[in-house]
Amino acid sequence: MSGEKTIFKKIIDGEIPADIIYEDDLCLAFNDVNPQAPVHVLVIPKQEIPSMAHLQDSDQALAGHLLLTVGKLAKQLGLDSGYRTIVNTGKEGGQSVDHLHLHLLGGRSLHWPPG
Ligand code: AMP
């Protein structure tokens, strides 16, 4: 990728702080700076993938790992009554940071449909 680093890439590179709750070789999870629920965690790949629309067949294992990580974190965080996983994609999808991220929201009753 060319151009300026995204804010999430700066977090991966340790250039700006984040409230990191989990890390492994492939991904990082940290608390969202503007939480929309009592639990609002972002799970991101360390690899620079701009959005879900940029995932390739070769990313299958990574994509699965991200989903499994969300599930494991939800369990660890005690979200036994349920939670929501959101991947905003592109302008109309409401994506504001061009680095793939999975939102994990929980700890309150969530409404549907979203806006
Ligand atoms: P989206 O709108 O789906 O692209 O989500 C981007 C999310 O990143 C928003 O929920 C922001 O609150 C969150 N965010 C932006 N900057 C930071 C940061 N430095 N640390 C943690 N979360 C952030």
PDB file of C-alpha atoms and ligand atoms in Angstrom:
ATOM      1  CA  MET A   1       0.000   0.000   0.000  1.00  0.00           C
ATOM      2  CA  SER A   2       1.168   3.542  -0.616  1.00  0.00           C
ATOM      3  CA  GLY A   3       0.277   6.830   1.014  1.00  0.00           C
ATOM      4  CA  GLU A   4      -0.090   7.820   4.617  1.00  0.00           C
ATOM      5  CA  LYS A   5      -0.380   5.207   7.342  1.00  0.00           C
ATOM      6  CA  THR A   6      -3.841   4.666   8.738  1.00  0.00           C
ATOM      7  CA  ILE A   7      -4.425   5.261  12.427  1.00  0.00           C
ATOM      8  CA  PHE A   8      -4.700   1.487  12.910  1.00  0.00           C
ATOM      9  CA  LYS A   9      -1.368   0.865  11.181  1.00  0.00           C
ATOM     10  CA  LYS A  10       0.163   3.420  13.555  1.00  0.00           C
ATOM     11  CA  ILE A  11      -1.286   1.430  16.476  1.00  0.00           C
ATOM     12  CA  ILE A  12       0.166  -1.804  15.034  1.00  0.00           C
ATOM     13  CA  ASP A  13       3.559  -0.129  14.689  1.00  0.00           C
ATOM     14  CA  GLY A  14       3.390   1.218  18.248  1.00  0.00           C
ATOM     15  CA  GLU A  15       3.471   4.828  17.096  1.00  0.00           C
ATOM     16  CA  ILE A  16       0.276   5.782  18.903  1.00  0.00           C
ATOM     17  CA  PRO A  17      -1.142   4.207  22.046  1.00  0.00           C
ATOM     18  CA  ALA A  18      -4.220   2.028  22.238  1.00  0.00           C
ATOM     19  CA  ASP A  19      -5.924   0.071  24.975  1.00  0.00           C
ATOM     20  CA  ILE A  20      -4.805  -3.304  23.610  1.00  0.00           C
ATOM     21  CA  ILE A  21      -6.612  -6.286  25.127  1.00  0.00           C
ATOM     22  CA  TYR A  22      -5.282  -9.081  22.898  1.00  0.00           C
ATOM     23  CA  GLU A  23      -2.482  -9.670  20.421  1.00  0.00           C
ATOM     24  CA  ASP A  24      -1.112 -12.597  18.453  1.00  0.00           C
ATOM     25  CA  ASP A  25       0.960 -13.072  15.293  1.00  0.00           C
ATOM     26  CA  LEU A  26      -1.932 -12.213  13.000  1.00  0.00           C
ATOM     27  CA  CYS A  27      -4.132  -9.719  14.777  1.00  0.00           C
ATOM     28  CA  LEU A  28      -4.597  -7.099  17.444  1.00  0.00           C
ATOM     29  CA  ALA A  29      -7.663  -6.241  19.543  1.00  0.00           C
ATOM     30  CA  PHE A  30      -8.167  -2.960  21.394  1.00  0.00           C
ATOM     31  CA  ASN A  31     -10.954  -0.943  22.939  1.00  0.00           C
ATOM     32  CA  ASP A  32     -12.689   1.517  20.633  1.00  0.00           C
ATOM     33  CA  VAL A  33     -11.877   5.105  21.588  1.00  0.00           C
ATOM     34  CA  ASN A  34     -15.537   6.094  21.109  1.00  0.00           C
ATOM     35  CA  PRO A  35     -17.470   3.139  22.557  1.00  0.00           C
ATOM     36  CA  GLN A  36     -21.047   2.582  21.436  1.00  0.00           C
ATOM     37  CA  ALA A  37     -21.748  -0.068  24.071  1.00  0.00           C
ATOM     38  CA  PRO A  38     -20.253  -1.113  27.428  1.00  0.00           C
ATOM     39  CA  VAL A  39     -18.014  -3.481  25.445  1.00  0.00           C
ATOM     40  CA  HIS A  40     -16.743  -2.105  22.135  1.00  0.00           C
ATOM     41  CA  VAL A  41     -13.621  -3.812  20.877  1.00  0.00           C
ATOM     42  CA  LEU A  42     -11.981  -3.619  17.459  1.00  0.00           C
ATOM     43  CA  VAL A  43     -10.197  -6.666  16.056  1.00  0.00           C
ATOM     44  CA  ILE A  44      -7.797  -5.884  13.221  1.00  0.00           C
ATOM     45  CA  PRO A  45      -5.367  -7.903  11.125  1.00  0.00           C
ATOM     46  CA  LYS A  46      -1.722  -6.878  11.393  1.00  0.00           C
ATOM     47  CA  GLN A  47      -1.583  -7.228   7.627  1.00  0.00           C
ATOM     48  CA  GLU A  48      -2.638  -4.048   5.841  1.00  0.00           C
ATOM     49  CA  ILE A  49      -5.961  -4.920   4.197  1.00  0.00           C
ATOM     50  CA  PRO A  50      -8.059  -1.797   3.542  1.00  0.00           C
ATOM     51  CA  SER A  51     -11.503  -3.371   3.891  1.00  0.00           C
ATOM     52  CA  MET A  52     -13.530  -6.555   3.669  1.00  0.00           C
ATOM     53  CA  ALA A  53     -13.960  -5.798  -0.036  1.00  0.00           C
ATOM     54  CA  HIS A  54     -10.200  -6.269  -0.438  1.00  0.00           C
ATOM     55  CA  LEU A  55     -10.069  -9.781   1.044  1.00  0.00           C
ATOM     56  CA  GLN A  56      -8.721 -12.403  -1.372  1.00  0.00           C
ATOM     57  CA  ASP A  57      -9.217 -16.158  -1.451  1.00  0.00           C
ATOM     58  CA  SER A  58      -5.677 -16.409  -0.083  1.00  0.00           C
ATOM     59  CA  ASP A  59      -6.848 -14.534   3.054  1.00  0.00           C
ATOM     60  CA  GLN A  60      -9.292 -17.295   4.008  1.00  0.00           C
ATOM     61  CA  ALA A  61      -7.314 -18.499   7.022  1.00  0.00           C
ATOM     62  CA  LEU A  62      -6.760 -14.947   8.250  1.00  0.00           C
ATOM     63  CA  ALA A  63     -10.449 -14.054   7.833  1.00  0.00           C
ATOM     64  CA  GLY A  64     -11.404 -17.156   9.812  1.00  0.00           C
ATOM     65  CA  HIS A  65      -8.871 -16.308  12.485  1.00  0.00           C
ATOM     66  CA  LEU A  66     -10.343 -12.817  12.909  1.00  0.00           C
ATOM     67  CA  LEU A  67     -13.849 -14.242  13.354  1.00  0.00           C
ATOM     68  CA  LEU A  68     -12.672 -16.902  15.786  1.00  0.00           C
ATOM     69  CA  THR A  69     -10.779 -14.237  17.753  1.00  0.00           C
ATOM     70  CA  VAL A  70     -13.942 -12.154  18.078  1.00  0.00           C
ATOM     71  CA  GLY A  71     -15.790 -15.194  19.413  1.00  0.00           C
ATOM     72  CA  LYS A  72     -13.053 -16.022  21.909  1.00  0.00           C
ATOM     73  CA  LEU A  73     -12.828 -12.433  23.142  1.00  0.00           C
ATOM     74  CA  ALA A  74     -16.617 -12.260  23.519  1.00  0.00           C
ATOM     75  CA  LYS A  75     -16.431 -15.346  25.733  1.00  0.00           C
ATOM     76  CA  GLN A  76     -13.534 -13.947  27.758  1.00  0.00           C
ATOM     77  CA  LEU A  77     -15.382 -10.664  28.204  1.00  0.00           C
ATOM     78  CA  GLY A  78     -18.406 -12.512  29.562  1.00  0.00           C
ATOM     79  CA  LEU A  79     -20.823 -11.611  26.771  1.00  0.00           C
ATOM     80  CA  ASP A  80     -22.852 -14.748  27.464  1.00  0.00           C
ATOM     81  CA  SER A  81     -26.193 -13.103  26.613  1.00  0.00           C
ATOM     82  CA  GLY A  82     -25.031 -12.195  23.131  1.00  0.00           C
ATOM     83  CA  TYR A  83     -23.132  -9.601  21.188  1.00  0.00           C
ATOM     84  CA  ARG A  84     -22.889  -8.071  17.750  1.00  0.00           C
ATOM     85  CA  THR A  85     -20.074  -8.238  15.218  1.00  0.00           C
ATOM     86  CA  ILE A  86     -19.996  -5.544  12.551  1.00  0.00           C
ATOM     87  CA  VAL A  87     -17.693  -4.957   9.601  1.00  0.00           C
ATOM     88  CA  ASN A  88     -18.428  -1.595   8.020  1.00  0.00           C
ATOM     89  CA  THR A  89     -17.221  -1.590   4.436  1.00  0.00           C
ATOM     90  CA  GLY A  90     -16.736   1.391   2.165  1.00  0.00           C
ATOM     91  CA  LYS A  91     -18.335   4.816   2.152  1.00  0.00           C
ATOM     92  CA  GLU A  92     -21.973   3.717   2.222  1.00  0.00           C
ATOM     93  CA  GLY A  93     -21.117   1.017   4.749  1.00  0.00           C
ATOM     94  CA  GLY A  94     -19.964   3.693   7.169  1.00  0.00           C
ATOM     95  CA  GLN A  95     -16.279   2.737   7.157  1.00  0.00           C
ATOM     96  CA  SER A  96     -14.116   5.588   8.438  1.00  0.00           C
ATOM     97  CA  VAL A  97     -10.726   3.880   8.844  1.00  0.00           C
ATOM     98  CA  ASP A  98      -9.293   2.179   5.754  1.00  0.00           C
ATOM     99  CA  HIS A  99      -7.851  -0.806   7.571  1.00  0.00           C
ATOM    100  CA  LEU A 100     -10.075  -3.882   7.919  1.00  0.00           C
ATOM    101  CA  HIS A 101     -11.616  -4.071  11.401  1.00  0.00           C
ATOM    102  CA  LEU A 102     -14.302  -6.105  13.118  1.00  0.00           C
ATOM    103  CA  HIS A 103     -16.372  -4.329  15.744  1.00  0.00           C
ATOM    104  CA  LEU A 104     -17.368  -6.427  18.773  1.00  0.00           C
ATOM    105  CA  LEU A 105     -20.234  -4.759  20.624  1.00  0.00           C
ATOM    106  CA  GLY A 106     -21.957  -6.026  23.733  1.00  0.00           C
ATOM    107  CA  GLY A 107     -22.967  -5.487  27.310  1.00  0.00           C
ATOM    108  CA  ARG A 108     -26.348  -3.978  26.504  1.00  0.00           C
ATOM    109  CA  SER A 109     -29.397  -4.830  24.412  1.00  0.00           C
ATOM    110  CA  LEU A 110     -28.660  -3.888  20.812  1.00  0.00           C
ATOM    111  CA  HIS A 111     -31.360  -2.703  18.445  1.00  0.00           C
ATOM    112  CA  TRP A 112     -32.057  -3.786  14.890  1.00  0.00           C
ATOM    113  CA  PRO A 113     -31.974  -2.559  12.183  1.00  0.00           C
ATOM    114  CA  PRO A 114     -28.965  -0.269  12.542  1.00  0.00           C
ATOM    115  CA  GLY A 115     -29.182   3.202  11.013  1.00  0.00           C
TER     116      GLY A 115
HETATM  117  P1  AMP B   1     -15.558   2.385  11.207  1.00  0.00           P
HETATM  118  O1  AMP B   1     -16.432   3.598  11.262  1.00  0.00           O
HETATM  119  O2  AMP B   1     -16.282   1.096  11.033  1.00  0.00           O
HETATM  120  O3  AMP B   1     -14.425   2.563  10.208  1.00  0.00           O
HETATM  121  O4  AMP B   1     -14.911   2.269  12.636  1.00  0.00           O
HETATM  122  C1  AMP B   1     -13.760   2.943  13.022  1.00  0.00           C
HETATM  123  C2  AMP B   1     -13.734   2.903  14.516  1.00  0.00           C
HETATM  124  O5  AMP B   1     -12.424   3.223  14.934  1.00  0.00           O
HETATM  125  C3  AMP B   1     -14.670   3.916  15.191  1.00  0.00           C
HETATM  126  O6  AMP B   1     -15.576   3.217  16.022  1.00  0.00           O
HETATM  127  C4  AMP B   1     -13.724   4.811  15.981  1.00  0.00           C
HETATM  128  O7  AMP B   1     -14.261   5.222  17.209  1.00  0.00           O
HETATM  129  C5  AMP B   1     -12.509   3.920  16.146  1.00  0.00           C
HETATM  130  N1  AMP B   1     -11.250   4.586  16.343  1.00  0.00           N
HETATM  131  C6  AMP B   1     -10.724   5.595  15.599  1.00  0.00           C
HETATM  132  N2  AMP B   1      -9.511   5.930  16.057  1.00  0.00           N
HETATM  133  C7  AMP B   1      -9.246   5.117  17.103  1.00  0.00           C
HETATM  134  C8  AMP B   1      -8.138   4.967  17.998  1.00  0.00           C
HETATM  135  N3  AMP B   1      -7.047   5.733  17.906  1.00  0.00           N
HETATM  136  N4  AMP B   1      -8.212   4.013  18.961  1.00  0.00           N
HETATM  137  C9  AMP B   1      -9.316   3.238  19.056  1.00  0.00           C
HETATM  138  N5  AMP B   1     -10.377   3.316  18.246  1.00  0.00           N
HETATM  139  C10 AMP B   1     -10.349   4.244  17.281  1.00  0.00           C
END
